[in-house]
Amino acid sequence: MNNGKKATSIEGSTLQLSTKSLPSGRFGGGFDLTYMHRCIQLARNGQQNAQPNPMVGAVVVCEGRIIGEGYHVRCGEGHAEVNALTSVKKEDEHLLKDATIYVSLEPCSHYGKTPPCADLIISKGLKRCVVGCVDPFAKVQGRGIQKLRDAGIEVTVGVLEEECKNLNKRFMTFHRLKRPFISLKWAKTKDGVIGVKSEERRAKHDNLLISNTYTQMLCHKRRAEHQAILVGRRTLEMDAPSLNVRAWKGKNPQPVVLGKNVKDLPEGWWCFETIEKTLSALYERGIQTLLVEGGRETLQAFIDKDVWDEAYVETGEFSWAEMNREEGVEAVFAPTLKNAERVEDAWFMGHQIEQWRHLS
C-alpha cells in the first residue's frame, strides 16, 4: 500500500490511495462509513477507463479486517465486486460466510458483458451487503438489492449516498435526464478575452494562446475523460482543431461540430445543426459525457439554454490590454455563466482554474 503514501500515475488508471486518510468509527455504524469511503477511493481509479460504465469500488470485510478489495478497471472487464472477491486470499476464503461486502453502487442483477454481480455475492455466501446508492440503469434500479434480500442476505442501502451519487454524476445524469453530462471549458486573459475576431490576425496572435504547459496537460486529461468533444462551425473552419488527446494518455473523444452548412467536415466527425439534435443523437449513440470547448457563441448557447452541468474556466497571467498588438484587432470576450456556483479554485504555475457547477 505504498507505506501509507499517495501515488498517482499519468495514465489515471493505477492510482493507489492511502487507507490512513480514512475516517474512524464503530463497526456496523461508523465503520460502514469508513469502508464506504474506501469504496469511493478505489472507484476513482476507474475514472478514465471504466466509462461508459460507472466507477465502482468494493471492499470485503470480516471482523473488522479488510480481506479483499477492488474496483471496476475497464469497461467489458470484471466489475468491482468480482475483483474484490477474487482478491481474497485462499486462506481467508472460509471467512466469506461471515463477511460483509461494501460496494459504492448497487450490484448488477442482469447479464451484460459480464454475469450478474448479485449472483456472485450470493454464491460466495456473504451474510451482508452495504450499498452506497441505487443504480439508475433501467435494467437494475433496485433489482440487484432485491435479489440479494430474496437470497437471505442482509442489505443496507444509502451509506454515503450523496457522495456515491456524486462519484458517478455523469452516469446518473445520462440515465436521469436522457442526455450526456455536459462540461464547458475555456481559457481567458485577466481582462476576460478568449480570442480575436479577425481571421487575418489569428495566425499572428496564435489565436491568443493562453494556457501554459501544465494547464494544457490538464486540458488533455479532461479530453481523455470525456467520450465526445464539441466546437462550433466557426471554430472548426478558422482554427481546424484536432480535438484529440496529446499531452495525456487516453482515448480520443469523438469530435462533434455544431452548426449548419459546415464546409469540409473532417473524416470521422459528427455534425448536428442544433443543440437539441446534438444531445438527442449523442444519447441515442450512448455518449454519456460531452466536453464543449468553444467558441464563445457556442459556449454561450449552451449556457443560455441551461443545458450544462459543470464548467472549467482558466485565467492566464497576462491581460489583452498588456499585449503588444496591432491596432484594430477586435477581441472576443468570454461567455457569461448563469445559474452557477463556483465550487473550487486551483492554481497551476500562475494560472487559475475555477470549477463551476450548474444550479439545477
mmCIF file of C-alpha atoms in Angstrom:
data_model
loop_
_atom_site.group_PDB
_atom_site.id
_atom_site.type_symbol
_atom_site.label_atom_id
_atom_site.label_comp_id
_atom_site.label_asym_id
_atom_site.label_seq_id
_atom_site.Cartn_x
_atom_site.Cartn_y
_atom_site.Cartn_z
ATOM 1 C CA MET A 1 0.000 0.000 0.000
ATOM 2 C CA ASN A 2 2.998 2.238 -0.594
ATOM 3 C CA ASN A 3 3.581 2.661 3.164
ATOM 4 C CA GLY A 4 0.541 4.840 3.568
ATOM 5 C CA LYS A 5 1.673 7.376 0.973
ATOM 6 C CA LYS A 6 -0.314 8.519 -2.026
ATOM 7 C CA ALA A 7 0.974 7.873 -5.518
ATOM 8 C CA THR A 8 -0.526 8.610 -8.906
ATOM 9 C CA SER A 9 0.325 7.755 -12.480
ATOM 10 C CA ILE A 10 -0.187 9.809 -15.618
ATOM 11 C CA GLU A 11 -2.413 7.131 -17.109
ATOM 12 C CA GLY A 12 -5.049 7.869 -14.489
ATOM 13 C CA SER A 13 -5.805 4.177 -14.079
ATOM 14 C CA THR A 14 -3.280 2.984 -11.500
ATOM 15 C CA LEU A 15 -3.964 5.381 -8.656
ATOM 16 C CA GLN A 16 -3.241 3.962 -5.215
ATOM 17 C CA LEU A 17 -4.719 5.734 -2.215
ATOM 18 C CA SER A 18 -3.789 5.540 1.426
ATOM 19 C CA THR A 19 -6.111 3.943 3.949
ATOM 20 C CA LYS A 20 -4.580 6.200 6.616
ATOM 21 C CA SER A 21 -6.829 9.020 5.400
ATOM 22 C CA LEU A 22 -9.994 7.045 6.153
ATOM 23 C CA PRO A 23 -12.206 8.316 8.989
ATOM 24 C CA SER A 24 -12.584 6.092 12.025
ATOM 25 C CA GLY A 25 -15.780 4.787 13.549
ATOM 26 C CA ARG A 26 -17.511 1.839 15.139
ATOM 27 C CA PHE A 27 -18.389 -1.390 13.365
ATOM 28 C CA GLY A 28 -21.891 -1.502 11.884
ATOM 29 C CA GLY A 29 -22.270 2.282 12.063
ATOM 30 C CA GLY A 30 -19.187 4.438 11.746
ATOM 31 C CA PHE A 31 -17.246 1.598 10.181
ATOM 32 C CA ASP A 32 -19.866 1.421 7.437
ATOM 33 C CA LEU A 33 -18.860 4.989 6.615
ATOM 34 C CA THR A 34 -15.165 4.097 6.806
ATOM 35 C CA TYR A 35 -15.408 1.214 4.369
ATOM 36 C CA MET A 36 -17.708 3.117 2.024
ATOM 37 C CA HIS A 37 -15.140 5.925 1.920
ATOM 38 C CA ARG A 38 -12.623 3.303 0.864
ATOM 39 C CA CYS A 39 -15.010 2.098 -1.866
ATOM 40 C CA ILE A 40 -15.175 5.630 -3.243
ATOM 41 C CA GLN A 41 -11.383 5.949 -3.135
ATOM 42 C CA LEU A 42 -10.989 2.735 -5.076
ATOM 43 C CA ALA A 43 -13.735 3.585 -7.559
ATOM 44 C CA ARG A 44 -11.952 6.771 -8.695
ATOM 45 C CA ASN A 45 -9.182 4.613 -10.141
ATOM 46 C CA GLY A 46 -11.555 3.783 -12.989
ATOM 47 C CA GLN A 47 -12.324 7.381 -13.934
ATOM 48 C CA GLN A 48 -10.709 7.191 -17.341
ATOM 49 C CA ASN A 49 -11.199 3.584 -18.450
ATOM 50 C CA ALA A 50 -14.472 2.442 -16.842
ATOM 51 C CA GLN A 51 -16.686 4.681 -18.963
ATOM 52 C CA PRO A 52 -19.346 4.340 -20.208
ATOM 53 C CA ASN A 53 -19.811 2.106 -17.174
ATOM 54 C CA PRO A 54 -19.975 3.791 -13.762
ATOM 55 C CA MET A 55 -16.988 3.961 -11.426
ATOM 56 C CA VAL A 56 -17.466 1.420 -8.636
ATOM 57 C CA GLY A 57 -15.363 0.269 -5.713
ATOM 58 C CA ALA A 58 -15.896 -2.704 -3.402
ATOM 59 C CA VAL A 59 -14.412 -3.839 -0.096
ATOM 60 C CA VAL A 60 -14.839 -7.225 1.642
ATOM 61 C CA VAL A 61 -14.599 -7.080 5.442
ATOM 62 C CA CYS A 62 -14.671 -9.743 8.143
ATOM 63 C CA GLU A 63 -14.417 -8.965 11.863
ATOM 64 C CA GLY A 64 -13.007 -5.515 11.240
ATOM 65 C CA ARG A 65 -10.357 -6.626 8.734
ATOM 66 C CA ILE A 66 -10.323 -5.949 5.000
ATOM 67 C CA ILE A 67 -9.774 -9.307 3.317
ATOM 68 C CA GLY A 68 -10.421 -8.172 -0.239
ATOM 69 C CA GLU A 69 -10.966 -5.037 -2.306
ATOM 70 C CA GLY A 70 -11.210 -3.977 -5.925
ATOM 71 C CA TYR A 71 -12.677 -1.547 -8.427
ATOM 72 C CA HIS A 72 -14.072 -1.609 -11.952
ATOM 73 C CA VAL A 73 -10.945 -1.084 -14.019
ATOM 74 C CA ARG A 74 -12.203 -1.120 -17.573
ATOM 75 C CA CYS A 75 -15.493 -1.408 -19.442
ATOM 76 C CA GLY A 76 -16.083 -5.004 -20.508
ATOM 77 C CA GLU A 77 -13.917 -6.437 -17.738
ATOM 78 C CA GLY A 78 -14.732 -7.590 -14.205
ATOM 79 C CA HIS A 79 -16.873 -5.370 -12.014
ATOM 80 C CA ALA A 80 -15.715 -4.106 -8.634
ATOM 81 C CA GLU A 81 -17.413 -6.913 -6.704
ATOM 82 C CA VAL A 82 -15.753 -9.549 -8.877
ATOM 83 C CA ASN A 83 -12.310 -8.023 -8.430
ATOM 84 C CA ALA A 84 -12.790 -7.592 -4.684
ATOM 85 C CA LEU A 85 -13.900 -11.198 -4.148
ATOM 86 C CA THR A 86 -11.170 -12.508 -6.454
ATOM 87 C CA SER A 87 -8.557 -10.666 -4.385
ATOM 88 C CA VAL A 88 -9.462 -12.614 -1.221
ATOM 89 C CA LYS A 89 -6.578 -14.906 -0.357
ATOM 90 C CA LYS A 90 -7.210 -18.644 -0.342
ATOM 91 C CA GLU A 91 -6.540 -18.861 3.380
ATOM 92 C CA ASP A 92 -9.260 -16.236 4.002
ATOM 93 C CA GLU A 93 -11.968 -17.727 1.799
ATOM 94 C CA HIS A 94 -13.530 -19.532 4.765
ATOM 95 C CA LEU A 95 -14.288 -16.094 6.268
ATOM 96 C CA LEU A 96 -16.644 -15.095 3.448
ATOM 97 C CA LYS A 97 -19.660 -16.697 5.106
ATOM 98 C CA ASP A 98 -19.287 -14.195 7.952
ATOM 99 C CA ALA A 99 -18.154 -11.262 5.819
ATOM 100 C CA THR A 100 -19.732 -8.016 4.643
ATOM 101 C CA ILE A 101 -19.193 -6.637 1.166
ATOM 102 C CA TYR A 102 -19.322 -2.865 0.746
ATOM 103 C CA VAL A 103 -19.995 -1.516 -2.725
ATOM 104 C CA SER A 104 -20.463 2.098 -3.813
ATOM 105 C CA LEU A 105 -23.173 1.242 -6.368
ATOM 106 C CA GLU A 106 -25.884 -1.405 -6.300
ATOM 107 C CA PRO A 107 -24.648 -4.783 -7.600
ATOM 108 C CA CYS A 108 -25.960 -5.538 -11.069
ATOM 109 C CA SER A 109 -28.639 -8.204 -11.490
ATOM 110 C CA HIS A 110 -28.573 -8.696 -15.259
ATOM 111 C CA TYR A 111 -26.332 -10.280 -17.859
ATOM 112 C CA GLY A 112 -24.372 -7.724 -19.854
ATOM 113 C CA LYS A 113 -20.766 -8.139 -20.913
ATOM 114 C CA THR A 114 -20.269 -9.919 -17.574
ATOM 115 C CA PRO A 115 -22.547 -12.087 -15.372
ATOM 116 C CA PRO A 116 -24.643 -10.525 -12.570
ATOM 117 C CA CYS A 117 -22.592 -9.454 -9.545
ATOM 118 C CA ALA A 118 -25.563 -10.131 -7.270
ATOM 119 C CA ASP A 119 -25.383 -13.813 -8.254
ATOM 120 C CA LEU A 120 -21.681 -13.948 -7.415
ATOM 121 C CA ILE A 121 -22.249 -12.419 -3.968
ATOM 122 C CA ILE A 122 -24.977 -14.974 -3.290
ATOM 123 C CA SER A 123 -22.816 -17.879 -4.469
ATOM 124 C CA LYS A 124 -19.989 -16.823 -2.135
ATOM 125 C CA GLY A 125 -22.332 -16.972 0.846
ATOM 126 C CA LEU A 126 -21.698 -13.480 2.246
ATOM 127 C CA LYS A 127 -24.035 -12.543 5.060
ATOM 128 C CA ARG A 128 -24.313 -8.779 4.492
ATOM 129 C CA CYS A 129 -24.052 -6.209 1.702
ATOM 130 C CA VAL A 130 -23.773 -2.437 2.229
ATOM 131 C CA VAL A 131 -24.698 -0.342 -0.814
ATOM 132 C CA GLY A 132 -23.851 3.318 -1.348
ATOM 133 C CA CYS A 133 -26.647 4.134 -3.790
ATOM 134 C CA VAL A 134 -29.163 2.514 -6.129
ATOM 135 C CA ASP A 135 -28.163 2.046 -9.765
ATOM 136 C CA PRO A 136 -30.429 4.200 -12.000
ATOM 137 C CA PHE A 137 -29.767 1.997 -15.048
ATOM 138 C CA ALA A 138 -33.124 0.663 -16.258
ATOM 139 C CA LYS A 139 -32.018 -2.981 -16.091
ATOM 140 C CA VAL A 140 -31.030 -2.653 -12.434
ATOM 141 C CA GLN A 141 -32.908 0.025 -10.394
ATOM 142 C CA GLY A 142 -33.226 -1.955 -7.178
ATOM 143 C CA ARG A 143 -33.373 -5.414 -8.703
ATOM 144 C CA GLY A 144 -29.871 -6.283 -7.509
ATOM 145 C CA ILE A 145 -30.751 -5.283 -3.958
ATOM 146 C CA GLN A 146 -33.982 -7.281 -4.067
ATOM 147 C CA LYS A 147 -32.213 -10.351 -5.420
ATOM 148 C CA LEU A 148 -29.750 -10.259 -2.503
ATOM 149 C CA ARG A 149 -32.547 -9.865 0.049
ATOM 150 C CA ASP A 150 -34.519 -12.701 -1.510
ATOM 151 C CA ALA A 151 -31.433 -14.879 -1.008
ATOM 152 C CA GLY A 152 -31.409 -14.047 2.714
ATOM 153 C CA ILE A 153 -28.546 -11.537 2.632
ATOM 154 C CA GLU A 154 -28.905 -8.501 4.883
ATOM 155 C CA VAL A 155 -28.712 -5.364 2.714
ATOM 156 C CA THR A 156 -28.119 -1.806 3.937
ATOM 157 C CA VAL A 157 -28.678 0.948 1.362
ATOM 158 C CA GLY A 158 -27.761 4.648 1.384
ATOM 159 C CA VAL A 159 -24.426 4.803 3.222
ATOM 160 C CA LEU A 160 -22.699 7.973 1.946
ATOM 161 C CA GLU A 161 -25.440 8.083 -0.674
ATOM 162 C CA GLU A 162 -24.822 11.633 -1.905
ATOM 163 C CA GLU A 163 -21.065 11.063 -2.164
ATOM 164 C CA CYS A 164 -21.656 7.859 -4.127
ATOM 165 C CA LYS A 165 -24.112 9.588 -6.451
ATOM 166 C CA ASN A 166 -21.714 12.480 -6.992
ATOM 167 C CA LEU A 167 -18.944 10.000 -7.821
ATOM 168 C CA ASN A 168 -20.993 8.920 -10.838
ATOM 169 C CA LYS A 169 -22.765 12.206 -11.586
ATOM 170 C CA ARG A 170 -22.072 11.721 -15.299
ATOM 171 C CA PHE A 171 -23.596 8.246 -15.363
ATOM 172 C CA MET A 172 -26.536 9.431 -13.225
ATOM 173 C CA THR A 173 -27.210 12.465 -15.438
ATOM 174 C CA PHE A 174 -27.190 10.356 -18.601
ATOM 175 C CA HIS A 175 -29.820 7.946 -17.259
ATOM 176 C CA ARG A 176 -31.900 10.548 -15.404
ATOM 177 C CA LEU A 177 -32.004 13.373 -17.989
ATOM 178 C CA LYS A 178 -31.569 11.236 -21.132
ATOM 179 C CA ARG A 179 -28.639 13.355 -22.335
ATOM 180 C CA PRO A 180 -24.870 13.458 -21.854
ATOM 181 C CA PHE A 181 -23.272 15.104 -18.842
ATOM 182 C CA ILE A 182 -22.020 18.415 -20.294
ATOM 183 C CA SER A 183 -18.761 20.107 -19.285
ATOM 184 C CA LEU A 184 -17.842 23.555 -20.586
ATOM 185 C CA LYS A 185 -14.242 24.699 -20.862
ATOM 186 C CA TRP A 186 -12.472 27.894 -21.896
ATOM 187 C CA ALA A 187 -9.353 29.908 -21.130
ATOM 188 C CA LYS A 188 -9.297 33.714 -20.857
ATOM 189 C CA THR A 189 -6.900 36.560 -20.178
ATOM 190 C CA LYS A 190 -7.048 38.512 -16.926
ATOM 191 C CA ASP A 191 -9.389 41.002 -18.605
ATOM 192 C CA GLY A 192 -11.699 38.311 -19.984
ATOM 193 C CA VAL A 193 -10.565 37.857 -23.595
ATOM 194 C CA ILE A 194 -10.625 34.350 -25.111
ATOM 195 C CA GLY A 195 -9.671 35.095 -28.728
ATOM 196 C CA VAL A 196 -9.573 37.546 -31.626
ATOM 197 C CA LYS A 197 -12.162 38.045 -34.344
ATOM 198 C CA SER A 198 -10.049 38.969 -37.332
ATOM 199 C CA GLU A 199 -9.151 35.863 -39.317
ATOM 200 C CA GLU A 200 -6.115 37.650 -40.754
ATOM 201 C CA ARG A 201 -4.801 38.402 -37.269
ATOM 202 C CA ARG A 202 -5.464 34.971 -35.697
ATOM 203 C CA ALA A 203 -2.278 33.414 -37.053
ATOM 204 C CA LYS A 204 -0.145 36.268 -35.729
ATOM 205 C CA HIS A 205 -1.655 36.059 -32.257
ATOM 206 C CA ASP A 206 -1.712 32.231 -32.373
ATOM 207 C CA ASN A 207 -5.414 32.723 -31.651
ATOM 208 C CA LEU A 208 -4.338 34.161 -28.318
ATOM 209 C CA LEU A 209 -2.799 31.052 -26.770
ATOM 210 C CA ILE A 210 -3.448 31.451 -23.045
ATOM 211 C CA SER A 211 -2.791 28.057 -21.426
ATOM 212 C CA ASN A 212 0.658 27.153 -20.154
ATOM 213 C CA THR A 213 2.298 23.743 -20.465
ATOM 214 C CA TYR A 214 0.733 22.422 -17.265
ATOM 215 C CA THR A 215 -2.817 23.621 -17.914
ATOM 216 C CA GLN A 216 -2.609 22.291 -21.472
ATOM 217 C CA MET A 217 -1.857 18.895 -19.945
ATOM 218 C CA LEU A 218 -4.912 19.221 -17.688
ATOM 219 C CA CYS A 219 -6.994 20.132 -20.731
ATOM 220 C CA HIS A 220 -5.914 16.957 -22.493
ATOM 221 C CA LYS A 221 -6.571 14.920 -19.347
ATOM 222 C CA ARG A 222 -10.091 16.321 -19.351
ATOM 223 C CA ARG A 223 -10.499 15.363 -23.001
ATOM 224 C CA ALA A 224 -9.472 11.805 -22.170
ATOM 225 C CA GLU A 225 -12.195 11.714 -19.504
ATOM 226 C CA HIS A 226 -14.974 12.604 -21.977
ATOM 227 C CA GLN A 227 -16.464 10.487 -24.725
ATOM 228 C CA ALA A 228 -17.222 13.379 -27.080
ATOM 229 C CA ILE A 229 -15.908 16.908 -27.633
ATOM 230 C CA LEU A 230 -17.714 19.753 -29.400
ATOM 231 C CA VAL A 231 -16.877 23.046 -31.102
ATOM 232 C CA GLY A 232 -18.904 25.411 -33.264
ATOM 233 C CA ARG A 233 -18.721 25.695 -37.043
ATOM 234 C CA ARG A 234 -16.717 28.929 -36.969
ATOM 235 C CA THR A 235 -14.072 27.432 -34.668
ATOM 236 C CA LEU A 236 -13.744 24.400 -36.943
ATOM 237 C CA GLU A 237 -13.390 26.460 -40.102
ATOM 238 C CA MET A 238 -10.995 29.088 -38.704
ATOM 239 C CA ASP A 239 -8.829 27.006 -36.351
ATOM 240 C CA ALA A 240 -9.074 23.462 -37.771
ATOM 241 C CA PRO A 241 -8.641 21.957 -34.276
ATOM 242 C CA SER A 242 -7.720 18.293 -33.906
ATOM 243 C CA LEU A 243 -9.534 17.901 -30.547
ATOM 244 C CA ASN A 244 -7.546 14.771 -29.739
ATOM 245 C CA VAL A 245 -5.545 13.702 -26.680
ATOM 246 C CA ARG A 246 -1.846 14.506 -26.986
ATOM 247 C CA ALA A 247 -0.439 15.743 -23.658
ATOM 248 C CA TRP A 248 -2.032 12.901 -21.690
ATOM 249 C CA LYS A 249 -2.558 9.180 -22.142
ATOM 250 C CA GLY A 250 -6.070 8.118 -23.050
ATOM 251 C CA LYS A 251 -8.667 7.635 -25.759
ATOM 252 C CA ASN A 252 -9.519 10.426 -28.162
ATOM 253 C CA PRO A 253 -13.068 11.739 -27.694
ATOM 254 C CA GLN A 254 -15.484 11.717 -30.611
ATOM 255 C CA PRO A 255 -15.224 15.134 -32.344
ATOM 256 C CA VAL A 256 -18.525 16.937 -32.939
ATOM 257 C CA VAL A 257 -19.282 20.242 -34.662
ATOM 258 C CA LEU A 258 -22.404 22.314 -34.062
ATOM 259 C CA GLY A 259 -23.737 24.329 -36.981
ATOM 260 C CA LYS A 260 -25.301 24.467 -40.428
ATOM 261 C CA ASN A 261 -23.614 24.359 -43.811
ATOM 262 C CA VAL A 262 -20.300 23.123 -42.438
ATOM 263 C CA LYS A 263 -17.590 23.164 -45.098
ATOM 264 C CA ASP A 264 -15.116 20.314 -45.439
ATOM 265 C CA LEU A 265 -16.218 18.272 -42.437
ATOM 266 C CA PRO A 266 -13.172 16.234 -41.346
ATOM 267 C CA GLU A 267 -13.396 12.475 -41.679
ATOM 268 C CA GLY A 268 -14.884 10.814 -38.622
ATOM 269 C CA TRP A 269 -16.510 13.992 -37.265
ATOM 270 C CA TRP A 270 -20.205 14.212 -36.452
ATOM 271 C CA CYS A 271 -22.202 17.317 -37.345
ATOM 272 C CA PHE A 272 -25.549 18.483 -35.957
ATOM 273 C CA GLU A 273 -27.472 21.687 -36.655
ATOM 274 C CA THR A 274 -28.874 22.392 -33.182
ATOM 275 C CA ILE A 275 -28.058 21.703 -29.557
ATOM 276 C CA GLU A 276 -31.273 19.718 -29.182
ATOM 277 C CA LYS A 277 -30.421 17.446 -32.115
ATOM 278 C CA THR A 278 -26.876 17.071 -30.817
ATOM 279 C CA LEU A 279 -27.896 15.943 -27.345
ATOM 280 C CA SER A 280 -30.608 13.617 -28.656
ATOM 281 C CA ALA A 281 -28.221 11.969 -31.111
ATOM 282 C CA LEU A 282 -25.452 11.582 -28.540
ATOM 283 C CA TYR A 283 -27.863 9.990 -26.081
ATOM 284 C CA GLU A 284 -29.103 7.552 -28.723
ATOM 285 C CA ARG A 285 -25.487 6.643 -29.506
ATOM 286 C CA GLY A 286 -24.687 6.003 -25.848
ATOM 287 C CA ILE A 287 -22.402 9.033 -25.374
ATOM 288 C CA GLN A 288 -22.560 9.845 -21.661
ATOM 289 C CA THR A 289 -20.096 12.751 -21.487
ATOM 290 C CA LEU A 290 -19.632 15.814 -23.689
ATOM 291 C CA LEU A 291 -16.887 18.443 -23.407
ATOM 292 C CA VAL A 292 -17.719 21.772 -25.069
ATOM 293 C CA GLU A 293 -14.555 23.741 -25.899
ATOM 294 C CA GLY A 294 -15.882 26.622 -27.962
ATOM 295 C CA GLY A 295 -16.060 29.120 -29.346
ATOM 296 C CA ARG A 296 -17.765 31.866 -27.421
ATOM 297 C CA GLU A 297 -21.117 31.767 -29.234
ATOM 298 C CA THR A 298 -21.340 28.009 -28.898
ATOM 299 C CA LEU A 299 -20.483 28.070 -25.202
ATOM 300 C CA GLN A 300 -22.965 30.874 -24.534
ATOM 301 C CA ALA A 301 -25.680 28.974 -26.414
ATOM 302 C CA PHE A 302 -25.353 26.006 -24.043
ATOM 303 C CA ILE A 303 -25.381 28.383 -21.056
ATOM 304 C CA ASP A 304 -28.436 30.316 -22.255
ATOM 305 C CA LYS A 305 -30.365 27.091 -22.846
ATOM 306 C CA ASP A 306 -29.455 25.864 -19.333
ATOM 307 C CA VAL A 307 -28.026 22.618 -20.712
ATOM 308 C CA TRP A 308 -24.697 22.270 -18.961
ATOM 309 C CA ASP A 309 -23.521 20.634 -15.734
ATOM 310 C CA GLU A 310 -20.034 21.905 -14.924
ATOM 311 C CA ALA A 311 -17.579 24.468 -16.276
ATOM 312 C CA TYR A 312 -13.811 24.866 -16.072
ATOM 313 C CA VAL A 313 -12.558 28.422 -16.576
ATOM 314 C CA GLU A 314 -8.821 29.106 -16.816
ATOM 315 C CA THR A 315 -7.436 32.610 -16.293
ATOM 316 C CA GLY A 316 -3.937 33.302 -17.598
ATOM 317 C CA GLU A 317 -1.187 35.519 -16.226
ATOM 318 C CA PHE A 318 -1.494 38.368 -18.725
ATOM 319 C CA SER A 319 -4.208 40.685 -20.000
ATOM 320 C CA TRP A 320 -5.208 41.539 -23.546
ATOM 321 C CA ALA A 321 -4.523 45.213 -22.812
ATOM 322 C CA GLU A 322 -0.912 44.382 -21.866
ATOM 323 C CA MET A 323 -0.155 42.614 -25.138
ATOM 324 C CA ASN A 324 1.853 44.271 -27.892
ATOM 325 C CA ARG A 325 -0.650 44.052 -30.729
ATOM 326 C CA GLU A 326 -1.692 45.921 -33.835
ATOM 327 C CA GLU A 327 -4.459 48.475 -33.711
ATOM 328 C CA GLY A 328 -7.843 47.370 -34.929
ATOM 329 C CA VAL A 329 -7.679 43.763 -33.777
ATOM 330 C CA GLU A 330 -11.030 43.065 -32.155
ATOM 331 C CA ALA A 331 -11.119 40.847 -29.090
ATOM 332 C CA VAL A 332 -13.628 38.090 -28.322
ATOM 333 C CA PHE A 333 -14.714 38.096 -24.694
ATOM 334 C CA ALA A 334 -15.514 35.069 -22.560
ATOM 335 C CA PRO A 335 -19.068 33.777 -22.174
ATOM 336 C CA THR A 336 -21.091 34.623 -19.071
ATOM 337 C CA LEU A 337 -22.205 31.813 -16.776
ATOM 338 C CA LYS A 338 -25.746 31.820 -15.389
ATOM 339 C CA ASN A 339 -27.336 29.769 -12.612
ATOM 340 C CA ALA A 340 -23.855 28.806 -11.496
ATOM 341 C CA GLU A 341 -21.980 28.169 -8.261
ATOM 342 C CA ARG A 342 -18.202 28.186 -8.005
ATOM 343 C CA VAL A 343 -17.118 25.051 -6.193
ATOM 344 C CA GLU A 344 -13.327 25.040 -6.429
ATOM 345 C CA ASP A 345 -10.313 27.204 -7.294
ATOM 346 C CA ALA A 346 -6.909 25.805 -8.173
ATOM 347 C CA TRP A 347 -3.620 27.414 -9.233
ATOM 348 C CA PHE A 348 -1.131 25.928 -11.669
ATOM 349 C CA MET A 349 2.073 27.806 -12.454
ATOM 350 C CA GLY A 350 0.392 31.184 -12.052
ATOM 351 C CA HIS A 351 -2.808 30.219 -13.859
ATOM 352 C CA GLN A 352 -6.119 29.952 -12.036
ATOM 353 C CA ILE A 353 -8.710 27.315 -12.900
ATOM 354 C CA GLU A 354 -12.198 27.796 -11.493
ATOM 355 C CA GLN A 355 -14.636 24.898 -11.380
ATOM 356 C CA TRP A 356 -18.330 25.797 -11.527
ATOM 357 C CA ARG A 357 -21.446 23.684 -11.260
ATOM 358 C CA HIS A 358 -24.866 24.366 -12.681
ATOM 359 C CA LEU A 359 -27.612 25.105 -10.161
ATOM 360 C CA SER A 360 -30.447 22.961 -11.463
#
